XYZ file of C-alpha atoms in Angstrom:
324
model
C -40.883 15.455 16.053
C -40.467 11.673 16.159
C -38.801 9.674 13.363
C -36.017 7.109 13.074
C -32.437 8.404 12.808
C -30.900 5.662 10.639
C -27.934 7.863 9.761
C -26.621 7.687 13.344
C -24.929 4.383 12.581
C -23.306 5.656 9.377
C -21.313 8.613 10.682
C -17.777 7.200 10.549
C -15.936 4.378 8.818
C -15.340 2.551 12.098
C -18.945 2.905 13.162
C -20.109 1.503 9.841
C -17.602 -1.328 10.186
C -18.762 -2.499 13.615
C -22.405 -2.731 12.518
C -21.679 -4.290 9.125
C -23.831 -7.385 8.645
C -22.018 -9.187 5.807
C -18.306 -9.843 5.481
C -16.191 -11.169 2.641
C -13.185 -13.290 3.646
C -10.259 -14.692 1.689
C -11.340 -18.151 2.861
C -14.583 -17.710 0.914
C -12.757 -17.672 -2.435
C -12.192 -20.520 -4.895
C -9.651 -19.720 -7.613
C -10.116 -21.342 -11.057
C -7.181 -22.288 -13.279
C -7.045 -23.552 -16.872
C -4.255 -26.047 -17.511
C -3.061 -27.034 -20.985
C -0.650 -29.690 -22.157
C 2.950 -28.789 -22.939
C 5.567 -26.520 -21.361
C 6.235 -22.778 -21.200
C 2.717 -21.967 -22.407
C 0.836 -18.971 -21.066
C -1.900 -17.668 -23.338
C -4.201 -14.915 -22.149
C -7.875 -15.561 -22.884
C -8.868 -12.651 -25.186
C -12.313 -12.206 -23.641
C -11.024 -12.556 -20.052
C -8.128 -10.154 -19.395
C -5.867 -11.509 -16.667
C -6.998 -15.125 -17.121
C -4.637 -17.558 -18.827
C -4.473 -20.988 -20.352
C -1.265 -22.238 -18.769
C 0.960 -25.257 -18.994
C 1.579 -26.961 -15.695
C 4.898 -25.209 -15.016
C 3.251 -21.791 -15.188
C 0.108 -23.032 -13.432
C 2.178 -24.032 -10.407
C 3.577 -20.500 -10.219
C 0.046 -19.122 -10.461
C -1.158 -21.394 -7.681
C 1.841 -20.479 -5.528
C 0.892 -16.798 -5.787
C -2.702 -17.586 -4.827
C -1.551 -19.613 -1.815
C 0.769 -16.805 -0.693
C -2.201 -14.426 -0.840
C -4.139 -16.724 1.492
C -6.427 -18.479 -1.003
C -7.224 -21.940 0.357
C -8.983 -23.635 -2.537
C -8.679 -23.842 -6.307
C -10.634 -25.594 -9.051
C -8.824 -27.166 -11.997
C -10.144 -27.064 -15.569
C -8.259 -29.008 -18.229
C -7.792 -28.149 -21.901
C -6.536 -31.326 -23.623
C -4.842 -31.593 -26.993
C -6.883 -34.627 -27.952
C -10.678 -34.730 -28.065
C -13.046 -37.477 -29.222
C -16.685 -38.508 -29.038
C -16.244 -40.447 -25.790
C -14.122 -37.843 -23.950
C -11.403 -40.379 -23.189
C -8.951 -37.754 -21.903
C -11.398 -36.830 -19.141
C -10.806 -40.125 -17.326
C -7.303 -40.936 -18.547
C -4.832 -41.632 -15.729
C -2.364 -39.293 -17.427
C -4.934 -36.714 -18.542
C -4.082 -33.050 -18.098
C -6.359 -32.565 -15.057
C -5.063 -35.703 -13.368
C -1.452 -34.616 -13.935
C -2.243 -31.127 -12.657
C -3.944 -32.401 -9.518
C -0.989 -34.633 -8.643
C 1.541 -31.864 -9.190
C -0.449 -29.243 -7.263
C -1.137 -31.543 -4.304
C 2.532 -32.522 -4.221
C 3.608 -28.871 -4.160
C 0.824 -27.587 -1.889
C -0.499 -30.524 0.166
C -2.695 -28.365 2.414
C -4.429 -26.600 -0.489
C -7.978 -27.768 -1.225
C -7.928 -28.909 -4.849
C -11.298 -29.223 -6.560
C -11.693 -31.124 -9.820
C -14.219 -29.927 -12.360
C -15.949 -33.123 -13.493
C -17.479 -32.682 -16.908
C -16.949 -33.966 -20.439
C -17.483 -30.879 -22.590
C -13.780 -29.916 -22.624
C -12.916 -33.404 -23.856
C -15.586 -34.228 -26.425
C -15.090 -33.440 -30.089
C -18.649 -32.092 -30.276
C -18.388 -29.903 -27.155
C -21.422 -31.307 -25.361
C -21.396 -32.529 -21.773
C -22.267 -36.116 -22.615
C -22.437 -38.926 -25.129
C -24.259 -37.937 -28.318
C -26.346 -40.345 -30.384
C -28.357 -39.139 -33.367
C -28.049 -35.558 -32.184
C -29.315 -36.334 -28.670
C -27.301 -36.229 -25.428
C -27.740 -39.699 -23.924
C -28.156 -39.328 -20.175
C -27.451 -42.750 -18.652
C -24.482 -43.696 -20.830
C -22.964 -40.347 -19.915
C -23.273 -41.164 -16.212
C -20.858 -44.069 -16.624
C -18.185 -41.799 -18.079
C -18.743 -39.136 -15.428
C -18.290 -41.762 -12.723
C -15.050 -42.965 -14.338
C -13.842 -39.358 -14.552
C -14.609 -38.656 -10.893
C -12.809 -41.796 -9.734
C -9.727 -40.960 -11.837
C -9.657 -37.459 -10.339
C -9.988 -38.809 -6.808
C -7.162 -41.270 -7.461
C -5.023 -38.342 -8.623
C -5.607 -36.659 -5.250
C -8.564 -34.314 -5.731
C -10.005 -33.190 -2.409
C -13.441 -32.396 -3.859
C -15.244 -33.620 -6.984
C -17.306 -30.888 -8.677
C -19.573 -32.319 -11.400
C -20.951 -29.614 -13.685
C -22.732 -31.595 -16.390
C -26.421 -31.371 -15.347
C -27.264 -34.944 -16.335
C -30.084 -36.482 -14.307
C -28.700 -38.738 -11.580
C -25.091 -37.554 -11.860
C -24.572 -37.167 -8.112
C -25.899 -40.658 -7.378
C -23.700 -42.233 -10.061
C -20.572 -40.424 -8.895
C -21.227 -41.051 -5.194
C -21.690 -44.759 -5.804
C -18.528 -44.993 -7.906
C -16.427 -43.074 -5.386
C -17.672 -45.208 -2.506
C -17.039 -48.453 -4.363
C -13.447 -47.366 -5.018
C -12.840 -46.455 -1.383
C -13.239 -42.682 -1.686
C -16.024 -42.463 0.873
C -14.670 -39.234 2.328
C -14.237 -37.350 -0.935
C -17.109 -34.826 -1.027
C -19.170 -33.799 -4.051
C -19.636 -30.122 -4.855
C -22.616 -30.366 -7.155
C -23.353 -27.752 -9.802
C -26.892 -28.354 -8.638
C -28.566 -25.331 -10.189
C -26.892 -24.492 -13.473
C -28.781 -22.301 -15.897
C -28.484 -22.266 -19.692
C -26.991 -18.803 -19.468
C -25.648 -16.299 -21.966
C -22.996 -15.366 -19.390
C -20.806 -18.407 -20.201
C -19.379 -17.193 -23.507
C -15.858 -16.198 -22.383
C -15.398 -19.477 -20.471
C -15.918 -21.410 -23.674
C -13.036 -19.430 -25.161
C -10.876 -20.383 -22.181
C -11.819 -24.074 -22.101
C -12.398 -24.573 -25.853
C -15.732 -26.122 -24.917
C -18.357 -24.467 -27.115
C -20.868 -27.005 -28.482
C -20.348 -27.735 -32.180
C -24.087 -28.057 -32.797
C -27.227 -26.909 -31.019
C -27.050 -25.673 -27.431
C -27.260 -27.032 -23.884
C -30.850 -26.127 -23.153
C -31.979 -29.766 -22.971
C -29.887 -30.315 -19.845
C -29.177 -26.895 -18.342
C -32.021 -24.965 -16.726
C -34.292 -22.300 -18.189
C -33.241 -18.913 -16.724
C -36.920 -18.073 -16.164
C -37.460 -20.932 -13.692
C -37.273 -20.673 -9.908
C -39.235 -23.660 -8.592
C -37.231 -25.999 -10.798
C -34.150 -25.011 -8.793
C -35.700 -26.543 -5.673
C -36.322 -29.816 -7.511
C -32.783 -29.952 -8.898
C -31.192 -29.137 -5.552
C -33.389 -31.546 -3.609
C -32.524 -34.364 -5.997
C -28.807 -33.742 -5.488
C -29.199 -33.580 -1.714
C -31.070 -36.894 -1.774
C -28.324 -38.438 -3.928
C -25.519 -37.403 -1.572
C -24.236 -33.957 -2.553
C -22.111 -32.189 0.058
C -22.215 -28.681 -1.487
C -24.816 -27.011 -3.715
C -23.661 -24.582 -6.387
C -25.654 -21.926 -8.234
C -24.317 -20.877 -11.636
C -24.276 -18.043 -12.701
C -24.359 -15.930 -9.550
C -25.109 -12.292 -10.224
C -28.448 -12.694 -12.012
C -29.505 -15.509 -9.673
C -29.081 -14.042 -6.191
C -32.716 -14.908 -5.473
C -31.945 -18.564 -6.160
C -28.924 -18.456 -3.850
C -31.158 -17.100 -1.080
C -33.808 -19.744 -1.784
C -31.281 -22.558 -1.464
C -29.764 -21.067 1.674
C -33.185 -20.885 3.295
C -34.234 -24.419 2.362
C -31.107 -26.583 2.560
C -28.518 -27.142 5.250
C -25.478 -27.629 3.049
C -22.763 -25.121 2.111
C -23.868 -22.971 -0.828
C -21.417 -22.061 -3.591
C -21.855 -19.221 -6.090
C -20.036 -19.259 -9.423
C -19.129 -15.703 -10.437
C -18.932 -16.709 -14.080
C -16.808 -15.582 -17.009
C -19.353 -13.193 -18.511
C -19.746 -11.404 -15.182
C -15.960 -11.136 -14.965
C -15.544 -9.952 -18.568
C -18.156 -7.200 -18.251
C -16.426 -5.721 -15.211
C -13.003 -5.971 -16.844
C -14.202 -4.286 -20.028
C -15.859 -1.422 -18.167
C -12.840 -0.964 -15.898
C -10.406 -0.893 -18.835
C -12.494 1.881 -20.363
C -12.410 3.846 -17.123
C -16.161 3.635 -16.670
C -16.133 1.984 -13.236
C -13.902 1.504 -10.195
C -12.988 -2.177 -10.619
C -12.099 -2.874 -6.981
C -15.222 -1.203 -5.605
C -17.521 -2.941 -8.092
C -15.988 -6.384 -7.591
C -16.130 -6.171 -3.807
C -19.736 -4.958 -3.978
C -20.681 -7.819 -6.336
C -19.082 -10.520 -4.222
C -20.482 -9.057 -1.020
C -23.956 -9.184 -2.578
C -23.430 -12.910 -3.183
C -22.447 -13.407 0.451
C -25.441 -11.336 1.561
C -27.712 -13.492 -0.599
C -26.501 -16.530 1.335
C -23.533 -18.090 -0.406
C -20.769 -19.561 1.723
C -18.134 -19.868 -1.014
C -17.540 -17.957 -4.237
C -15.807 -19.401 -7.278
C -14.392 -16.332 -8.989
C -11.709 -15.330 -11.492
C -11.184 -12.265 -9.292
C -9.967 -14.466 -6.401
C -6.336 -13.326 -6.374
C -7.268 -9.674 -6.818
C -9.841 -9.863 -4.034
C -7.404 -11.633 -1.709
C -4.859 -8.896 -2.376
C -7.419 -6.122 -1.791
C -8.646 -7.672 1.457
C -5.082 -7.943 2.739
C -4.388 -4.336 1.788
C -7.562 -3.118 3.489
C -6.590 -4.872 6.714
């Protein structure tokens, strides 16, 4: 009787290991931190167990632990005390993100520090741009995004990561960076960012929920696939150095599409809702957290991502070290 014996290559752990096609590495991980103004502040985000809003003193300790675990890159999100309609703290020389970047680069000069470049954390209305008569004004917003990116680069950011989904944002930021002498600072574009229901816990962490309406006029419809090609191609043409897909878990097909069609590093954002669901199920004893997280992140690598922005970064780094 003739038939394929696929089970031959599954008989032992070592045999499975040597034929494994996809591998997750600590170097793949980007660790997000939320920095607030003040001192001795460490507030756990209720919807994200294990994630904290931290003042800079505690954030430096957090980053030190990540570095000791082998994590090589972080992304900084700021939560300012002051917000207004023009997001002035986003591009302030002494804004919370700028202060955090300087302190982190001073303490860990080899660490890759990524700056989230958006306005929603800094606007009083919670939208990612300038609002006039209830409408997000695209081109005026680009000017503020460019100012924000330049201020972050001046503070020492290694990578600028604009997440706003305004049309032309990569071109505006690239031009501004180049004009200020930051030719070699790359842009990690949130190129394909869907108007997703998975963002809820993040808005608790960053205090960035919109005060009216939603973000569906600038973030993508979750039903659309071809639109992702148009968005990504536009960012490539404008000078993006990385392409990000956000969220990750429900958009693995989009990650694979971008990997197949573009020759830039692909980044997946394992977003807050994905994190919170796993945490909730694990706390109830319904799942094996480590096994589920490693399977999820491996699926993102298998789909084609090169880097994964994940709140599980420290846990995963610890697990990978233990498994070695």
